[in-house]
Short mmCIF file of C-alpha atoms in Angstrom, two decimals:
data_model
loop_
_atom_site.label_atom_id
_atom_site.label_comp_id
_atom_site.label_asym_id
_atom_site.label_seq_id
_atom_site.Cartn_x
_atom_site.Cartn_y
_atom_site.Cartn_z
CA UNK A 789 -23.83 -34.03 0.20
CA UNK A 790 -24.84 -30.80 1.58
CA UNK A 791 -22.84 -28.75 -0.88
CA UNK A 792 -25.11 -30.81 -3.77
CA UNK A 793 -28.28 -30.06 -2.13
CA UNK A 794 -27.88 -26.51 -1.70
CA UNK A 795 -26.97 -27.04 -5.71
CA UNK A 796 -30.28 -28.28 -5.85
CA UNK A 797 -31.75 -25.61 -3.97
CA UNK A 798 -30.26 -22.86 -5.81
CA UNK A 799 -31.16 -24.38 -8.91
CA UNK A 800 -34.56 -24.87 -8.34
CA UNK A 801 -34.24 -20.92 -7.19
CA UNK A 802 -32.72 -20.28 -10.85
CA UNK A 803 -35.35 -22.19 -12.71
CA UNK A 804 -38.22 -20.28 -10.68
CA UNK A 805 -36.22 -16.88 -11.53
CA UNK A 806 -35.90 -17.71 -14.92
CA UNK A 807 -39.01 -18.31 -16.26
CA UNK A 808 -41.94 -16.86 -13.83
CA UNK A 809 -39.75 -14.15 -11.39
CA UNK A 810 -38.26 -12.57 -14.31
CA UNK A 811 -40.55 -10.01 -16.46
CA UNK A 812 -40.47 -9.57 -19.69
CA UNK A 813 -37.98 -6.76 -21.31
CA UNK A 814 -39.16 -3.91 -22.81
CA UNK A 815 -37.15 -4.61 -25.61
CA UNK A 816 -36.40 -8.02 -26.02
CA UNK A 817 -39.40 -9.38 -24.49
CA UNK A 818 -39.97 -13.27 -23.33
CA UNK A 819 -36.50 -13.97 -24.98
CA UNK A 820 -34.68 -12.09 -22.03
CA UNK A 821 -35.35 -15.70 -20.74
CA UNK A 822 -32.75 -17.14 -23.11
CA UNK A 823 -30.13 -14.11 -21.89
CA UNK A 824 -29.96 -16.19 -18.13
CA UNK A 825 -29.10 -19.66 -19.96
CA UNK A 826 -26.66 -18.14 -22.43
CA UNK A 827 -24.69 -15.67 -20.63
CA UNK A 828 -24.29 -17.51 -17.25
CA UNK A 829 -22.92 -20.25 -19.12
CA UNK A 830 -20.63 -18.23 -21.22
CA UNK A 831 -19.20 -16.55 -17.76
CA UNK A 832 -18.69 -19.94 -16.19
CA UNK A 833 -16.51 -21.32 -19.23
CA UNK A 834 -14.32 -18.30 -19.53
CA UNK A 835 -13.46 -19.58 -15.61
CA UNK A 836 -13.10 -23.00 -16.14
CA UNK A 837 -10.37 -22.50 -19.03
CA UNK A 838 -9.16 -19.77 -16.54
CA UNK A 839 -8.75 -23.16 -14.55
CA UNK A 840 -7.16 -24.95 -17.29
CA UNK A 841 -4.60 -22.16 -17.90
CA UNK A 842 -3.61 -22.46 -13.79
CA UNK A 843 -3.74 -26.28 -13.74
CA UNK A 844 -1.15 -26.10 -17.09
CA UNK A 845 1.53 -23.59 -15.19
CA UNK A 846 0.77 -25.46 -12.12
CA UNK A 847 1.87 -28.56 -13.48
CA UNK A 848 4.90 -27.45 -15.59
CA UNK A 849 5.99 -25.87 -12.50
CA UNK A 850 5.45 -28.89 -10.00
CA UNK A 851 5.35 -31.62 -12.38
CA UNK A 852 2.52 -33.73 -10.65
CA UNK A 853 -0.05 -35.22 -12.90
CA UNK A 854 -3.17 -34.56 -10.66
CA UNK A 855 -2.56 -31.02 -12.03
CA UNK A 856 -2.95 -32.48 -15.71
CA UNK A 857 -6.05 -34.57 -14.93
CA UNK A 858 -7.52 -31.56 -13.55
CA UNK A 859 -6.72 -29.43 -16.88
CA UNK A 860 -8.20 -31.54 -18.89
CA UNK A 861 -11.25 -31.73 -17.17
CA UNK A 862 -11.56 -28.13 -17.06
CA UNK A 863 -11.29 -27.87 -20.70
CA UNK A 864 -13.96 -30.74 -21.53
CA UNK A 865 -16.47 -28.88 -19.31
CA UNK A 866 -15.24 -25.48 -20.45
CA UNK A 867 -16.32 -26.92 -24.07
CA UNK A 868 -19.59 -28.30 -22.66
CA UNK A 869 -20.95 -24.61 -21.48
CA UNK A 870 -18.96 -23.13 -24.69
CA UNK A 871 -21.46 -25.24 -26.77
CA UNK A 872 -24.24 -24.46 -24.63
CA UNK A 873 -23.20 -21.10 -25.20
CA UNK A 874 -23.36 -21.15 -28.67
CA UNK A 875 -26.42 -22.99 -29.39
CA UNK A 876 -28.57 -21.26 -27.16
CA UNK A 877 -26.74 -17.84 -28.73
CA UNK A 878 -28.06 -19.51 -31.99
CA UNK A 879 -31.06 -19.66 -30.98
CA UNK A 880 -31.59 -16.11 -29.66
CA UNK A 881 -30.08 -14.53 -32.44
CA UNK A 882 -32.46 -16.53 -35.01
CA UNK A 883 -35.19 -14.71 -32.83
CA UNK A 884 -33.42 -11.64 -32.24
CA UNK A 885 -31.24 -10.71 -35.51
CA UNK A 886 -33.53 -13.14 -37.89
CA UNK A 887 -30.46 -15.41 -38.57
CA UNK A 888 -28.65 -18.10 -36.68
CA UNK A 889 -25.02 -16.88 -37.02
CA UNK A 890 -23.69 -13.70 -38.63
CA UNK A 891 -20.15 -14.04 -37.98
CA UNK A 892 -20.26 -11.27 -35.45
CA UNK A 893 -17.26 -10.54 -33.32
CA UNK A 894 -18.59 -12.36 -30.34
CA UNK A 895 -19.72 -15.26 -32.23
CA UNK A 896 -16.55 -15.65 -34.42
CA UNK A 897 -14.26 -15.28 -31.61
CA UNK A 898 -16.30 -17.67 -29.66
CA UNK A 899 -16.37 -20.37 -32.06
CA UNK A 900 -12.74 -20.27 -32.38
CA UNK A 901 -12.08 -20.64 -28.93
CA UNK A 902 -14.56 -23.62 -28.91
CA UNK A 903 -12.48 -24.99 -32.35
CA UNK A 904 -8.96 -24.60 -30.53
CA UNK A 905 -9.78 -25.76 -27.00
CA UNK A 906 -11.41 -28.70 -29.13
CA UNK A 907 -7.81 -29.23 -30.64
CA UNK A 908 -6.24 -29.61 -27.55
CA UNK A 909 -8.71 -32.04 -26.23
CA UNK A 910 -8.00 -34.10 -29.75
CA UNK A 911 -4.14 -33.56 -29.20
CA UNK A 912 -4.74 -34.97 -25.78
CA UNK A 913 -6.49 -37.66 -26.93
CA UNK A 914 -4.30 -38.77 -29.89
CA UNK A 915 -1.27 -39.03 -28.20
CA UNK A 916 0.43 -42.18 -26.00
CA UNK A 917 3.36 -41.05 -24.21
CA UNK A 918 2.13 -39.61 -20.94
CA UNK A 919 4.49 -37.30 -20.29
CA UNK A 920 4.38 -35.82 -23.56
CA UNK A 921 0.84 -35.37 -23.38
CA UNK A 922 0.75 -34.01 -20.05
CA UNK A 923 3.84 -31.38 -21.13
CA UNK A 924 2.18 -30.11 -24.30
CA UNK A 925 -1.27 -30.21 -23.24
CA UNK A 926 -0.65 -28.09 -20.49
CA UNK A 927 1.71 -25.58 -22.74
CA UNK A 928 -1.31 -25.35 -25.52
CA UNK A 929 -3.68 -25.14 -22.33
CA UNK A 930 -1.53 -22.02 -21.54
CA UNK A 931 -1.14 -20.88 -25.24
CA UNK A 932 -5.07 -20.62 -25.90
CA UNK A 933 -6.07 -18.84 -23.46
CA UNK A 934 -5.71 -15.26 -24.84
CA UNK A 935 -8.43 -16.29 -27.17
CA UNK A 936 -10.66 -16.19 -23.79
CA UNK A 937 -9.72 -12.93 -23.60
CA UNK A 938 -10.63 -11.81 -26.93
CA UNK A 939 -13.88 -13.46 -27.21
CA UNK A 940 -14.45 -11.37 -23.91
CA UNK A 941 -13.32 -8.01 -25.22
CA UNK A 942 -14.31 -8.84 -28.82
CA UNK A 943 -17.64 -6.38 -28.16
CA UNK A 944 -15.50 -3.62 -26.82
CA UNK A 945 -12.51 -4.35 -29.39
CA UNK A 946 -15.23 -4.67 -32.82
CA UNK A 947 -18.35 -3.20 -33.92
CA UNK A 948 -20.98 -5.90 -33.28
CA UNK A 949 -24.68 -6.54 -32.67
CA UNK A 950 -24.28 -8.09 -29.21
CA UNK A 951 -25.10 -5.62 -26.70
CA UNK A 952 -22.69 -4.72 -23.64
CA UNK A 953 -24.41 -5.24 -20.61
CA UNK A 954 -21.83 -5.38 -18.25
CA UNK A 955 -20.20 -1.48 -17.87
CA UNK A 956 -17.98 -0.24 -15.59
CA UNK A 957 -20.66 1.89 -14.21
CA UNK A 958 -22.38 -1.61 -13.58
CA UNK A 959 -24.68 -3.86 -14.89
CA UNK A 960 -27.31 -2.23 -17.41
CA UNK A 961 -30.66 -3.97 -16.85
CA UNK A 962 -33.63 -4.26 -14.58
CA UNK A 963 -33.01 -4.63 -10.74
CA UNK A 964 -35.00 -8.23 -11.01
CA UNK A 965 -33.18 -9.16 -14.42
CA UNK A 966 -29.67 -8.69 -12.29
CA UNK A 967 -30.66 -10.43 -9.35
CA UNK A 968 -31.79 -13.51 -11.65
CA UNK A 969 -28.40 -13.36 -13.81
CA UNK A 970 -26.55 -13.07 -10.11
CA UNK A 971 -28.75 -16.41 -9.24
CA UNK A 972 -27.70 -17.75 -12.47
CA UNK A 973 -24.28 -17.09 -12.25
CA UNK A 974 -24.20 -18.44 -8.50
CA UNK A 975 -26.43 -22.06 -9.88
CA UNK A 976 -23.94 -22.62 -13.02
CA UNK A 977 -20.94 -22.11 -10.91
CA UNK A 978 -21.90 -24.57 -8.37
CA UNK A 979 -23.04 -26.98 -11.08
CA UNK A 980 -19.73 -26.49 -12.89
CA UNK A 981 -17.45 -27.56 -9.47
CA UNK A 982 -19.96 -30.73 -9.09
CA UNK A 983 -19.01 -31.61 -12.60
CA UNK A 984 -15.28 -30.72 -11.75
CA UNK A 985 -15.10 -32.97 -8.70
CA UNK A 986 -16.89 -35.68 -10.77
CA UNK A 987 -15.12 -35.61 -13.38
CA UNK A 988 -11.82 -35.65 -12.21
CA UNK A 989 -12.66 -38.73 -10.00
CA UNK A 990 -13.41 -40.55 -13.20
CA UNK A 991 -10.40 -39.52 -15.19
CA UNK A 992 -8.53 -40.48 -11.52
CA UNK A 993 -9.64 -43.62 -11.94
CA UNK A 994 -8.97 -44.01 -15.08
CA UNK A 995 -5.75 -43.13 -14.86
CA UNK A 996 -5.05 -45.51 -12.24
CA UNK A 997 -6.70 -48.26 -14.32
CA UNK A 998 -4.19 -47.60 -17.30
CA UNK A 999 -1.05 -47.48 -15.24
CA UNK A 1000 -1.90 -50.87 -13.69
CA UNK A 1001 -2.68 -52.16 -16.94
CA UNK A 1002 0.68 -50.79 -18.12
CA UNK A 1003 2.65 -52.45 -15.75
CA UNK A 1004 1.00 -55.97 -16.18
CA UNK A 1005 1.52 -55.99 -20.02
CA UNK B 1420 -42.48 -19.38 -32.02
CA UNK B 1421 -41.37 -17.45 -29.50
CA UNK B 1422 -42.21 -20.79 -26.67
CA UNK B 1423 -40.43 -23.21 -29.28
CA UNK B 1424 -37.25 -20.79 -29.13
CA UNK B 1425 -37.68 -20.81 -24.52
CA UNK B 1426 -38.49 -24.81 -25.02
CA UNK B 1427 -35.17 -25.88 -27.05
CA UNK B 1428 -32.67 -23.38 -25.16
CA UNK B 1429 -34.21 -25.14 -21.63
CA UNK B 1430 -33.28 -28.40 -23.27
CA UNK B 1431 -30.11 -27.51 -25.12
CA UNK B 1432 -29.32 -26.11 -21.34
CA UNK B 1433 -30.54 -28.44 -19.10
CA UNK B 1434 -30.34 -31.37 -21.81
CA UNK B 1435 -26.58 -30.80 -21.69
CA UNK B 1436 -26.22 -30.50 -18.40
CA UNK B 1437 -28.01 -33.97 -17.47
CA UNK B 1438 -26.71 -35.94 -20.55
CA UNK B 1439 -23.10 -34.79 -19.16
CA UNK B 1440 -23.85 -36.04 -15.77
CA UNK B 1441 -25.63 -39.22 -16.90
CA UNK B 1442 -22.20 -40.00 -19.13
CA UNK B 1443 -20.21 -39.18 -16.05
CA UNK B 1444 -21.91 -41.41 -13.56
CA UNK B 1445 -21.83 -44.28 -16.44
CA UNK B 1446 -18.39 -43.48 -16.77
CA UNK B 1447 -16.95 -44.04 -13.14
CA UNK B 1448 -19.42 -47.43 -12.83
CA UNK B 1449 -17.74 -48.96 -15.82
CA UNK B 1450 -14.17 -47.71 -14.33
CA UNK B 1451 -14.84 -49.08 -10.94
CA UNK B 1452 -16.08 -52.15 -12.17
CA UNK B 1453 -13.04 -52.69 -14.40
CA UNK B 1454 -10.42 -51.67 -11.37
CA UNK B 1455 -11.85 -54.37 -9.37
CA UNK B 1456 -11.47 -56.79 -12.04
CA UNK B 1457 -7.31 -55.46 -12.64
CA UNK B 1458 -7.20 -55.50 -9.02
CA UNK B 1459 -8.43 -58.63 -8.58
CA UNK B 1460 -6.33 -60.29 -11.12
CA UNK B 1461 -2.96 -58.56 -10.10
CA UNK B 1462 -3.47 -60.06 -5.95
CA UNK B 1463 -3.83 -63.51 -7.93
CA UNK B 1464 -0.75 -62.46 -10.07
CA UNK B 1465 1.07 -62.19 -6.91
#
């Protein structure tokens, strides 16, 4: 309970950042607003399929199934910011670019990592056997994640339109634009692990609802 | 335009975020009202 209302705290906080504390950019104007909804997002599913890669060589090496439940879960809310991600990067780059989607680097690595963690979830879903489904869903958990590192280096790797904000030398932007992103990042995460927790209670559940099922039929 | 773009990336955002949650919380009432039926019929199983 306390851990959700400091949640709601530091949301609140990230809202109130967002869209009065924040001023315009020079160059991108009111739209910088979109930058704190889009990238924050972005950040936070790169870690939760981080998590799904751990939970899949945590459970091929220990063989327990919370580790499975927990992979899964990481990769349905993984997709959920991935397609925040990309609508709201829609969005922006209808307003900054004049077009929706220009199969830039970014974007095109993005979507496939949103296409093949959507596989995996399908896979998941379409097969019976337990075991199996545990077994290959964590290897293909393990497999995809190099794409998570290509959509990340895709700017650095390609020539593309999205700008690189985040430098060795630091973060380039305004001291008030960083401390909102840091806010951001901070809100999302917590958000994320509320979502976690939640959602592997109901796929807990569920699980223990199917096995009992199973052994009455 | 340029408040149309803000408006639909706060509700793609937030939208998402609360339709996820609402689905959730659904989600684990209709579970834990079905385990207490299994349950329930399983102790008069045995």
């Amino acid at each position: 309970m306390i851990f959700l209302g400091i949640t709601a705290a530091i949301s609140l906080l990230y809202v109130y950042m967002t869209w009065i504390f924040a001023p315009p950019d020079v160059v991108l104007g009111e739209n910088v607003r979109i930058f704190f909804q889009h990238v924050a997002p972005a950040l936070v599913s790169y870690g939760l399929f981080g998590g799904t890669l751990l939970c899949g060589v945590m459970y091929l090496w220990k063989g327990d199934l919370k580790y499975d439940i927990l992979g899964a879960v990481t990769i349905k809310l993984g997709l959920l910011f991935t397609t925040i991600t990309l609508l709201s990067g829609m969005i922006w780059a209808d307003a900054a670019w004049g077009t929706p989607w220009n199969w830039d680097p970014r974007e095109t690595t993005t979507l496939i990592l949103w296409v093949a963690y959507a596989c995996i979830l399908a896979y998941r879903a379409s097969v019976s056997d337990r075991e199996a489904r545990a077994q290959f869903g964590s290897i293909f958990g393990i497999v995809a994640f190099p794409m998570v590192i290509l959509s990340y280096l895709s700017i650095r790797i390609w020539e593309t339109l999205h700008p690189i904000v985040i430098e060795p030398s630091g973060l380039q932007m305004e001291v008030e634009h960083m401390m909102t992103l840091l806010v951001a990042m901070i809100a999302v995460t917590m958000i994320a692990l509320i979502m976690v927790e939640l959602s592997y209670k109901v796929d807990s559940a569920n699980e223990k609802l199917m096995r009992i099922r199973m052994e009455r039929s | 335009m340029q408040q149309v773009e803000l408006f639909a990336v706060a509700v793609i955002f937030w939208g998402g975020i609360f339709t996820f949650l609402a689905y959730l919380l659904l989600r684990m009432i209709g579970i834990e009202k079905q385990l207490k039926i299994v349950e329930s019929q399983v102790q008069g199983d045995q």
